[in-house]
Amino acid sequence: MNNFEDELLPFNRSKFLNAEHKLTYIGTGAIGGKAHGLAGINHIILNELNKGQFPGIEVGIPAMTIIRTDVFDAFIKRNKLADIAYSDESDERIAHAFQKADLPFEILGDLRALISQVTTPLAVRSSSMLEDAMHEPFAGIYGTKMTPNNQPDINTRFNKLVEAIKYVYATTFFRSAKDYMKATPHKTEDEKMAVIIQEVIGKKYGTRFYPELSGVGRSHNYYAFGHADPKDGIVNLALGLGKTIVDGGNSWSYTPAYPKADPPFNSINDMLNNTQRTFWSVNMGKTSAYDPVKETEYMLEENIVTAEEDETLRFLASTLDSQSGRIVMGVSKSGPRLLNFSPILRLGEIPLNNLLIKLMDVCEKNEGAPVEIEFAMTFSDSGTHKFGFLQVRPMAVSNDVVDIDNTDLTGDQVLASSEKVLGNGTNNLIQDIVYVKQEKFDVMKTYQIAEDLEKINQQLVKENKPYLLIGFGRWGTSDASAGIPVNWGQISGAKAMIEAALENVNFELSQGSHFFHNVTGFGVYYFSLPFEKAKTIDWQWLQEMSSETETQMVRHVSLKNPLRVKVDGRTGKGTILKP
């Protein structure tokens, strides 16, 4: 990627919202991966994007200021935080220690000047040195903190901003980040954190502030459906803040080459059962409790009924007509709502899809690799819709040609196979298998399962042993009833994963941005087995193996010879062959 850092300007205490220079910095040192990507896309928007091709859409990057990494170094050193930061203390104790510390005094005047100019919500986001590297993407590993920034007292707004910055600094040393680091060639001591302070895209509705639409687009997708090719990419759209998507919640996925094609649901009921039901917003009212070490301290998760009352479903929703049993576009009729974004994708009332195709194309050329982008939009009934570009990061994809025919998918030599696999290539190095016991799986105990997996993962990572991970429902989901709510650090040593459905846990594959960016970034093969195929896993063979570690719900077995994992990204077929 080209170096666009020279286009950044020092922070001007009177011009944070300067329309001509939206990207500024405070301090010295590096700006981090996320900020570097945004600097590049800002150059593209200003110099390479023909905005006339997308009438009615104003494209830009929300105003932001980057606190560079030397400020982070000074903060750690002056407050003598290294000992607790690199210790095995809990996230909460580390976060509280950071909150008690003082930011370097040299930046306080700039922060106070910034906060005096803005009274709308701010997002304080990580931008670490290692973040968004192609093969260790660190996606979703570090924290983001929203602050409503609407208090009439400048001192209060200033204090909340300072708390948010210290929270992001602390997440550099949280357990999930340290565990993630062990799966890379780096050490936590190698990391340095820059911080982005950025306007939140959205509008105020009562005590809520949120964008009508958030999205994540990937220019390459080895989980293509319908007529799509992996190079056609995929986009996930959601109502409200993008936390819904990046956490793996229900969102609407489509292929930009075929925007009118629905995802591969089995029925209308299946579609309705898997539609987005809740959305995230910034809480502009009273908060339940003061909690500066909690990421969602100033966030609300509410039912989409609330959004309908806010009248924000105009371009997003369709309705099930109870009389005809069909889905009809819009919200003029009463009935269950389906967030399928039909007015945008089917009618083209807003040329969003064409814009996304163009942006992913120019970003891919700029990065020299497939990319993932994040964005948000607000709509206008009479004026200009606003598109905010929030992030771009490179993806790692394999170009290996792997041939798999139907004979590779069945037979005594097959441990498991699927025609829905994410990834491309082969792996002949896996001799360990960690699996959730089918007969013991309980949706009420998924957090316990995640803790069991974390302990086994830590040991296998320490011993440098890659493994196959088998479980039920969605991996990495934020909904504990829909699968196993692990973060990436808890299963970072897995090089192949199976997501198997059960009769009572049977969801479409989740493609939560951060979790699946790590799957692709680390070249992990991700097998999705629907309910009728989950029975084809050779459970008996697994049970006959002697266990290395075993808990009530999780078992770890080690093989004398490696498995053979093969995935054909062109067809989505994959197989795992016994030694």
XYZ file of C-alpha atoms in Angstrom:
579
model
C 0.000 0.000 0.000
C 1.203 3.522 -0.722
C 2.185 5.803 2.124
C -0.393 8.563 2.524
C 0.683 9.655 6.020
C 2.266 12.792 4.579
C -1.248 13.983 3.724
C -2.188 14.057 7.422
C -1.996 17.426 9.177
C -1.188 18.263 12.797
C -4.299 18.807 14.891
C -5.548 22.399 14.721
C -7.349 23.380 17.894
C -9.872 25.451 15.964
C -10.551 23.168 13.007
C -11.432 19.574 14.013
C -14.474 19.747 11.741
C -12.616 21.378 8.840
C -14.234 19.917 5.712
C -10.979 20.161 3.723
C -8.727 18.413 6.230
C -10.680 15.739 8.078
C -7.657 13.632 9.051
C -5.337 15.120 11.666
C -2.987 13.829 14.336
C -1.746 14.545 17.842
C 1.745 13.597 19.026
C 4.519 11.716 17.283
C 5.240 8.109 16.323
C 3.258 5.730 14.131
C -0.429 6.068 13.295
C -1.209 2.324 13.251
C -2.770 0.017 10.675
C -6.367 1.199 10.857
C -5.460 4.887 10.513
C -3.051 4.068 7.698
C -5.840 2.332 5.789
C -8.172 5.287 6.291
C -5.522 7.718 5.090
C -5.256 5.674 1.895
C -8.996 5.511 1.276
C -9.293 9.246 1.965
C -6.813 9.843 -0.862
C -8.874 7.579 -3.129
C -12.130 9.359 -2.290
C -10.598 12.756 -2.960
C -8.635 11.870 -6.090
C -9.932 8.711 -7.766
C -13.654 8.419 -7.086
C -16.006 9.880 -9.682
C -18.772 10.998 -7.352
C -21.020 11.841 -10.273
C -21.525 8.110 -10.810
C -23.400 7.859 -7.510
C -26.060 10.581 -7.487
C -27.558 11.480 -4.169
C -24.704 9.994 -2.084
C -22.066 12.058 -0.332
C -19.021 9.838 0.250
C -16.420 10.646 2.865
C -14.520 9.688 5.986
C -15.918 11.058 9.250
C -13.685 13.716 10.781
C -11.011 12.084 12.901
C -7.898 12.795 14.917
C -5.209 10.166 15.509
C -3.251 10.049 18.763
C 0.072 8.610 17.611
C 1.977 5.777 19.297
C 4.584 7.845 21.166
C 1.750 9.087 23.390
C 0.931 5.465 24.245
C 4.579 4.778 25.102
C 4.719 7.851 27.351
C 1.458 6.867 29.058
C 2.790 3.375 29.904
C 6.215 4.596 31.005
C 5.235 7.618 33.091
C 2.517 5.750 34.971
C 4.722 2.650 35.481
C 2.029 0.405 33.975
C 4.298 -2.165 32.320
C 4.272 -4.605 35.233
C 0.498 -4.949 35.434
C 0.061 -4.616 31.646
C 2.258 -7.648 30.898
C 1.045 -9.637 33.917
C -1.621 -12.344 34.098
C -3.984 -10.065 36.007
C -7.651 -9.999 34.924
C -8.899 -7.617 32.230
C -10.856 -5.718 34.866
C -7.838 -5.108 37.103
C -5.725 -3.982 34.156
C -8.515 -1.688 32.930
C -8.982 -0.125 36.376
C -5.232 0.450 36.721
C -5.225 2.256 33.379
C -8.225 4.378 34.409
C -6.352 5.547 37.511
C -3.372 6.643 35.421
C -2.909 10.062 33.804
C -2.659 10.743 30.081
C 0.471 12.711 29.050
C -0.204 16.342 29.892
C 1.106 17.482 26.483
C -2.040 16.231 24.704
C -4.674 17.405 27.200
C -5.013 20.877 25.683
C -5.663 19.420 22.234
C -8.236 16.972 23.614
C -10.042 19.755 25.453
C -10.062 21.890 22.308
C -11.457 18.986 20.308
C -14.223 18.255 22.774
C -15.213 21.926 22.936
C -16.047 21.880 19.207
C -18.122 18.705 19.031
C -21.301 17.747 20.893
C -22.278 14.673 18.890
C -21.135 11.105 19.681
C -17.515 10.111 19.234
C -16.010 6.689 18.614
C -12.621 6.076 20.185
C -11.033 3.257 18.193
C -7.821 1.233 18.271
C -5.216 1.624 15.534
C -2.310 -0.553 16.603
C 0.990 -1.112 14.830
C 0.079 -4.736 14.052
C -3.606 -4.172 13.356
C -4.877 -4.927 9.860
C -1.720 -6.695 8.677
C -2.670 -9.199 5.988
C -1.651 -12.430 7.717
C -2.214 -11.388 11.343
C -5.197 -9.065 10.963
C -5.962 -8.543 14.696
C -9.546 -7.795 13.644
C -11.807 -7.099 16.613
C -9.066 -7.924 19.125
C -8.745 -4.439 20.592
C -11.494 -2.218 21.936
C -13.677 0.581 20.650
C -15.493 2.875 23.050
C -18.405 5.108 22.145
C -19.076 8.258 24.129
C -22.345 10.230 23.686
C -20.474 13.515 24.143
C -23.760 15.361 24.674
C -23.352 16.587 28.241
C -23.671 20.375 28.536
C -20.571 20.530 30.752
C -17.293 20.531 28.785
C -15.425 19.048 31.755
C -17.719 16.005 31.759
C -17.336 15.476 28.014
C -13.571 15.841 28.359
C -13.412 13.300 31.191
C -15.473 10.776 29.216
C -13.160 11.134 26.224
C -10.118 10.579 28.422
C -11.726 7.477 29.967
C -12.433 6.087 26.496
C -8.823 6.589 25.355
C -7.488 4.833 28.457
C -9.946 1.974 27.912
C -8.650 1.420 24.361
C -5.067 1.525 25.638
C -5.947 -1.108 28.267
C -7.430 -3.509 25.713
C -3.943 -3.878 24.221
C -3.219 -6.059 27.249
C -6.526 -7.882 27.719
C -6.493 -11.667 27.829
C -8.002 -12.137 24.363
C -5.300 -9.914 22.833
C -2.503 -11.762 24.635
C -3.915 -15.146 23.602
C -4.293 -13.958 20.022
C -0.704 -12.730 20.006
C 0.510 -16.253 20.856
C -0.824 -17.478 17.498
C 1.408 -14.951 15.678
C 5.198 -14.508 15.468
C 4.878 -11.378 17.637
C 4.913 -10.659 21.345
C 2.641 -8.299 23.285
C 5.762 -6.234 23.995
C 6.053 -5.611 20.231
C 2.685 -3.880 20.077
C 2.129 -0.135 20.192
C -1.272 1.516 20.146
C -2.420 4.599 18.298
C -5.981 5.787 18.937
C -8.509 7.247 16.512
C -11.068 9.761 17.770
C -13.803 9.927 15.159
C -17.271 11.306 14.658
C -19.976 8.628 14.750
C -22.089 8.424 11.605
C -25.755 8.642 12.544
C -28.746 10.698 13.614
C -30.437 11.299 16.960
C -33.798 9.650 17.633
C -34.994 10.387 21.149
C -32.278 9.046 23.426
C -30.671 7.006 20.642
C -28.057 7.917 18.042
C -27.352 5.516 15.193
C -26.933 5.144 11.417
C -29.847 3.669 9.502
C -27.416 1.270 7.828
C -24.044 -0.237 8.639
C -22.160 -2.679 6.500
C -19.119 -4.814 5.869
C -17.990 -5.720 2.344
C -15.405 -8.286 1.285
C -14.089 -8.277 -2.268
C -13.402 -12.025 -2.112
C -15.672 -14.688 -0.645
C -14.884 -18.381 -0.500
C -18.374 -18.940 0.882
C -20.201 -17.926 -2.268
C -23.805 -19.018 -2.839
C -26.141 -19.250 -5.819
C -24.506 -18.226 -9.112
C -21.827 -16.194 -7.374
C -18.112 -16.705 -7.844
C -15.658 -16.185 -4.929
C -14.277 -13.102 -6.725
C -17.750 -11.519 -6.680
C -17.320 -10.880 -2.956
C -20.000 -10.489 -0.300
C -21.650 -7.668 1.649
C -23.391 -7.791 5.034
C -25.876 -5.041 5.905
C -27.554 -4.205 9.212
C -29.633 -1.539 10.887
C -27.823 0.556 13.486
C -24.214 0.507 14.573
C -21.937 -2.044 12.931
C -21.476 -3.984 16.182
C -24.303 -6.266 15.009
C -22.219 -7.438 12.038
C -18.759 -7.506 13.542
C -20.018 -9.537 16.521
C -21.589 -12.105 14.218
C -25.238 -11.201 14.856
C -28.006 -11.639 12.276
C -27.541 -9.420 9.242
C -28.463 -9.486 5.555
C -25.805 -10.932 3.256
C -25.746 -10.621 -0.519
C -23.357 -10.803 -3.452
C -22.748 -7.435 -5.163
C -22.907 -9.114 -8.595
C -26.428 -10.375 -7.734
C -27.951 -7.833 -5.352
C -31.508 -9.103 -5.880
C -30.674 -12.703 -4.924
C -31.679 -13.743 -1.410
C -29.257 -15.648 0.832
C -29.740 -19.445 0.726
C -32.591 -19.774 3.206
C -34.764 -22.888 3.090
C -38.082 -21.044 3.417
C -39.721 -17.729 4.234
C -40.040 -18.853 7.837
C -36.344 -19.673 7.899
C -35.628 -16.201 6.524
C -37.826 -14.523 9.129
C -36.308 -16.578 11.943
C -32.843 -15.412 10.920
C -33.586 -11.757 10.233
C -32.087 -9.003 12.374
C -34.278 -8.422 15.430
C -32.189 -6.050 17.537
C -29.904 -3.132 16.765
C -27.229 -1.113 18.549
C -27.187 2.622 19.148
C -25.292 5.162 21.213
C -27.192 5.919 24.421
C -27.812 9.679 24.560
C -29.918 9.421 27.743
C -29.181 8.208 31.230
C -26.814 5.271 31.542
C -27.595 2.390 33.868
C -24.285 2.595 35.745
C -20.894 4.250 35.595
C -18.543 1.639 34.164
C -15.530 3.037 32.272
C -14.019 -0.423 31.718
C -17.076 -1.748 29.850
C -17.105 -1.393 26.065
C -20.893 -0.969 25.861
C -21.173 1.506 28.751
C -22.826 4.064 26.455
C -24.525 1.694 24.026
C -28.062 0.354 23.802
C -29.346 -2.828 22.182
C -33.056 -2.600 21.370
C -35.709 -4.382 19.322
C -36.330 -3.194 15.749
C -39.830 -2.203 16.896
C -38.082 0.812 18.398
C -36.501 1.598 15.026
C -39.916 1.424 13.384
C -41.149 3.998 15.896
C -38.130 6.107 14.894
C -39.253 5.695 11.242
C -35.830 4.451 10.157
C -36.925 1.312 8.264
C -37.989 3.142 5.086
C -35.137 1.799 2.917
C -34.424 -1.347 4.906
C -37.474 -3.492 5.533
C -40.061 -5.694 3.891
C -43.143 -7.272 5.468
C -44.715 -10.719 5.569
C -48.249 -10.370 4.174
C -50.286 -12.770 6.315
C -53.023 -13.098 3.675
C -50.812 -14.099 0.748
C -47.948 -15.567 2.751
C -45.533 -13.521 0.636
C -42.871 -10.991 1.462
C -43.880 -7.532 0.214
C -41.526 -4.612 -0.016
C -41.802 -1.776 2.487
C -43.499 -1.224 5.839
C -46.885 0.109 4.749
C -48.604 -3.158 5.709
C -48.749 -4.568 9.216
C -46.934 -7.821 9.864
C -43.515 -9.256 10.742
C -40.647 -7.183 9.371
C -37.762 -8.610 7.360
C -34.634 -6.468 7.082
C -33.683 -7.408 3.511
C -32.887 -3.866 2.252
C -35.097 -4.396 -0.821
C -35.699 -0.727 -1.677
C -31.926 -0.359 -2.043
C -30.956 -3.744 -3.494
C -33.992 -4.631 -5.613
C -35.311 -1.221 -6.662
C -32.013 0.630 -6.599
C -33.574 3.684 -4.946
C -30.090 4.437 -3.605
C -27.095 3.424 -5.793
C -25.314 1.884 -2.802
C -24.429 -1.400 -4.486
C -22.694 0.294 -7.428
C -20.766 2.444 -4.974
C -19.623 -0.604 -2.983
C -18.482 -2.417 -6.125
C -16.408 0.614 -7.114
C -14.960 1.174 -3.644
C -13.947 -2.454 -3.170
C -12.361 -2.446 -6.629
C -10.247 0.670 -6.047
C -9.330 -0.445 -2.525
C -8.268 -3.860 -3.830
C -6.013 -2.219 -6.415
C -4.613 0.115 -3.774
C -3.866 -2.693 -1.291
C -2.678 -5.150 -3.923
C -4.900 -7.811 -2.336
C -8.580 -8.572 -1.680
C -10.007 -6.259 0.976
C -12.620 -5.962 3.663
C -14.287 -2.581 4.182
C -16.593 -1.203 6.871
C -19.051 1.643 6.321
C -22.187 3.335 7.650
C -24.949 5.467 6.101
C -27.638 7.937 7.032
C -30.535 8.632 4.677
C -32.430 11.728 3.650
C -35.941 11.886 2.208
C -35.191 15.000 0.196
C -31.478 15.764 0.352
C -28.237 13.851 0.115
C -27.606 10.457 1.707
C -24.322 10.321 3.613
C -21.908 7.407 3.257
C -19.170 7.195 5.861
C -16.143 5.008 5.092
C -14.906 3.566 8.395
C -12.207 1.015 7.636
C -10.312 -0.948 5.003
C -8.048 -3.911 5.640
C -6.349 -6.447 3.347
C -7.469 -10.082 3.223
C -5.279 -13.122 2.646
C -6.662 -15.627 0.139
C -5.083 -18.738 -1.351
C -4.836 -19.294 -5.100
C -4.012 -23.003 -4.824
C -5.974 -25.286 -7.138
C -7.486 -28.165 -5.127
C -9.570 -30.790 -6.898
C -12.231 -32.610 -4.873
C -14.737 -35.007 -6.398
C -17.729 -36.690 -4.784
C -15.709 -39.797 -3.868
C -13.626 -37.621 -1.507
C -16.753 -36.663 0.434
C -17.923 -40.107 1.575
C -16.418 -43.353 2.752
C -14.728 -44.896 5.770
C -11.647 -42.727 5.302
C -13.653 -39.500 5.798
C -13.893 -37.966 9.267
C -16.139 -35.157 8.000
C -16.963 -33.416 4.729
C -19.119 -30.548 3.537
C -20.174 -28.706 0.430
C -20.145 -25.441 2.399
C -16.559 -24.680 3.348
C -14.761 -21.366 3.777
C -11.179 -21.315 2.543
C -9.021 -22.854 -0.158
C -6.020 -25.170 -0.013
C -4.678 -28.163 1.924
C -3.275 -28.866 5.390
C -1.446 -32.084 6.294
C -0.031 -30.978 9.653
C -2.966 -31.389 12.069
C -2.586 -34.232 14.592
C -4.837 -32.898 17.370
C -8.632 -32.694 17.500
C -10.650 -30.709 20.048
C -14.367 -31.340 19.949
C -17.530 -30.573 21.858
C -19.268 -33.780 22.912
C -22.466 -34.168 20.933
C -24.312 -35.949 23.734
C -23.268 -33.328 26.322
C -23.871 -30.149 24.325
C -26.218 -27.735 26.113
C -27.112 -24.270 24.806
C -27.368 -23.136 28.432
C -23.701 -23.977 29.022
C -21.990 -22.473 25.988
C -19.981 -19.977 28.064
C -18.573 -22.873 30.079
C -17.697 -24.638 26.827
C -15.837 -21.499 25.696
C -13.828 -21.480 28.942
C -12.940 -25.175 28.552
C -11.809 -24.557 24.978
C -9.684 -21.600 26.034
C -7.668 -23.714 28.498
C -7.027 -26.464 25.946
C -6.176 -23.879 23.276
C -3.620 -22.204 25.550
C -1.779 -25.483 26.039
C -1.824 -26.444 22.351
C -0.644 -22.985 21.279
C 2.152 -23.186 23.854
C 3.198 -26.552 22.369
C 2.840 -25.181 18.806
C 0.290 -27.854 17.895
C -2.346 -26.823 15.303
C -5.692 -28.565 15.755
C -9.102 -29.332 14.284
C -11.973 -27.796 16.272
C -15.486 -29.293 16.140
C -18.557 -27.711 17.732
C -22.227 -26.879 17.304
C -23.946 -23.709 16.107
C -22.073 -20.554 15.206
C -18.493 -20.093 16.312
C -17.753 -16.601 17.590
C -21.396 -15.576 17.940
C -22.503 -12.953 20.466
C -25.739 -14.922 20.963
C -24.940 -17.763 23.373
C -28.090 -19.658 22.347
C -26.996 -19.741 18.685
C -23.608 -21.346 19.161
C -20.408 -21.047 21.162
C -19.514 -17.423 22.085
C -15.735 -17.690 21.863
C -13.520 -14.773 21.005
C -10.667 -15.397 18.605
C -8.020 -15.611 21.322
C -9.825 -18.560 22.932
C -9.454 -20.786 19.845
C -6.518 -19.112 18.083
C -4.579 -22.351 17.528
C -7.303 -23.973 15.406
C -6.317 -24.410 11.759
C -9.552 -26.110 10.699
C -13.014 -25.697 12.240
C -16.317 -27.499 11.922
C -19.601 -25.747 12.656
C -22.208 -28.503 12.931
C -25.934 -27.910 13.318
C -28.186 -29.735 15.762
C -31.950 -29.972 15.628
C -32.293 -27.187 18.196
C -29.204 -25.238 17.070
C -29.585 -24.837 13.325
C -28.612 -21.403 11.999
C -27.237 -20.076 8.745
C -23.479 -19.634 8.872
C -22.576 -16.373 10.567
C -20.015 -14.192 8.829
C -19.352 -11.728 11.621
C -16.726 -9.355 10.286
C -14.011 -9.595 12.888
C -14.256 -13.314 13.588
C -14.308 -14.291 9.931
C -11.617 -11.832 8.972
C -9.383 -13.704 11.415
C -10.523 -17.030 9.888
C -9.445 -15.865 6.433
C -6.403 -13.937 7.653
C -4.935 -17.007 9.344
C -5.931 -19.376 6.538
C -8.292 -21.419 8.719
C -10.582 -23.868 6.896
C -14.151 -23.426 8.105
C -16.568 -26.318 7.512
C -20.293 -25.674 7.903
C -22.433 -28.802 8.268
C -26.234 -28.381 8.166
C -28.355 -30.577 10.431
C -28.794 -33.402 7.952
C -25.024 -33.522 7.323
C -23.878 -33.169 10.947
C -24.678 -36.861 11.486
C -21.994 -37.777 8.951
C -19.156 -36.818 11.325
C -17.543 -40.074 12.434
C -18.224 -39.616 16.134
C -17.560 -43.267 16.911
C -14.028 -43.023 15.512
C -13.389 -39.963 17.669
C -14.725 -41.649 20.798
C -12.433 -44.635 20.261
C -9.387 -42.376 20.562
C -7.811 -42.012 24.007
C -8.190 -38.475 25.323
C -5.361 -36.105 26.224
C -7.703 -33.726 28.052
C -11.368 -34.107 28.873
C -13.997 -32.008 30.623
C -17.709 -32.574 31.019
C -18.424 -31.128 27.556
C -15.110 -30.962 25.659
C -12.592 -33.605 24.624
C -9.066 -33.373 23.183
C -7.513 -36.311 21.331
C -4.083 -36.594 19.732
C -3.319 -38.709 16.644
C -0.105 -40.546 15.757
C -0.325 -39.353 12.167
C -1.812 -36.143 10.723
C -5.237 -35.596 9.213
C -5.488 -34.536 5.571
C -7.630 -31.420 5.087
C -8.570 -30.444 1.524
C -10.746 -27.482 0.498
C -11.671 -26.397 -3.027
C -12.552 -22.722 -2.791
C -13.972 -22.733 -6.336
C -16.800 -25.151 -5.426
C -16.974 -24.726 -1.632
C -16.356 -28.467 -1.150
C -14.059 -29.727 1.554
C -13.071 -32.983 3.211
C -11.141 -34.084 6.293
C -9.520 -37.481 5.816
C -8.383 -39.758 8.630
C -4.677 -40.749 8.829
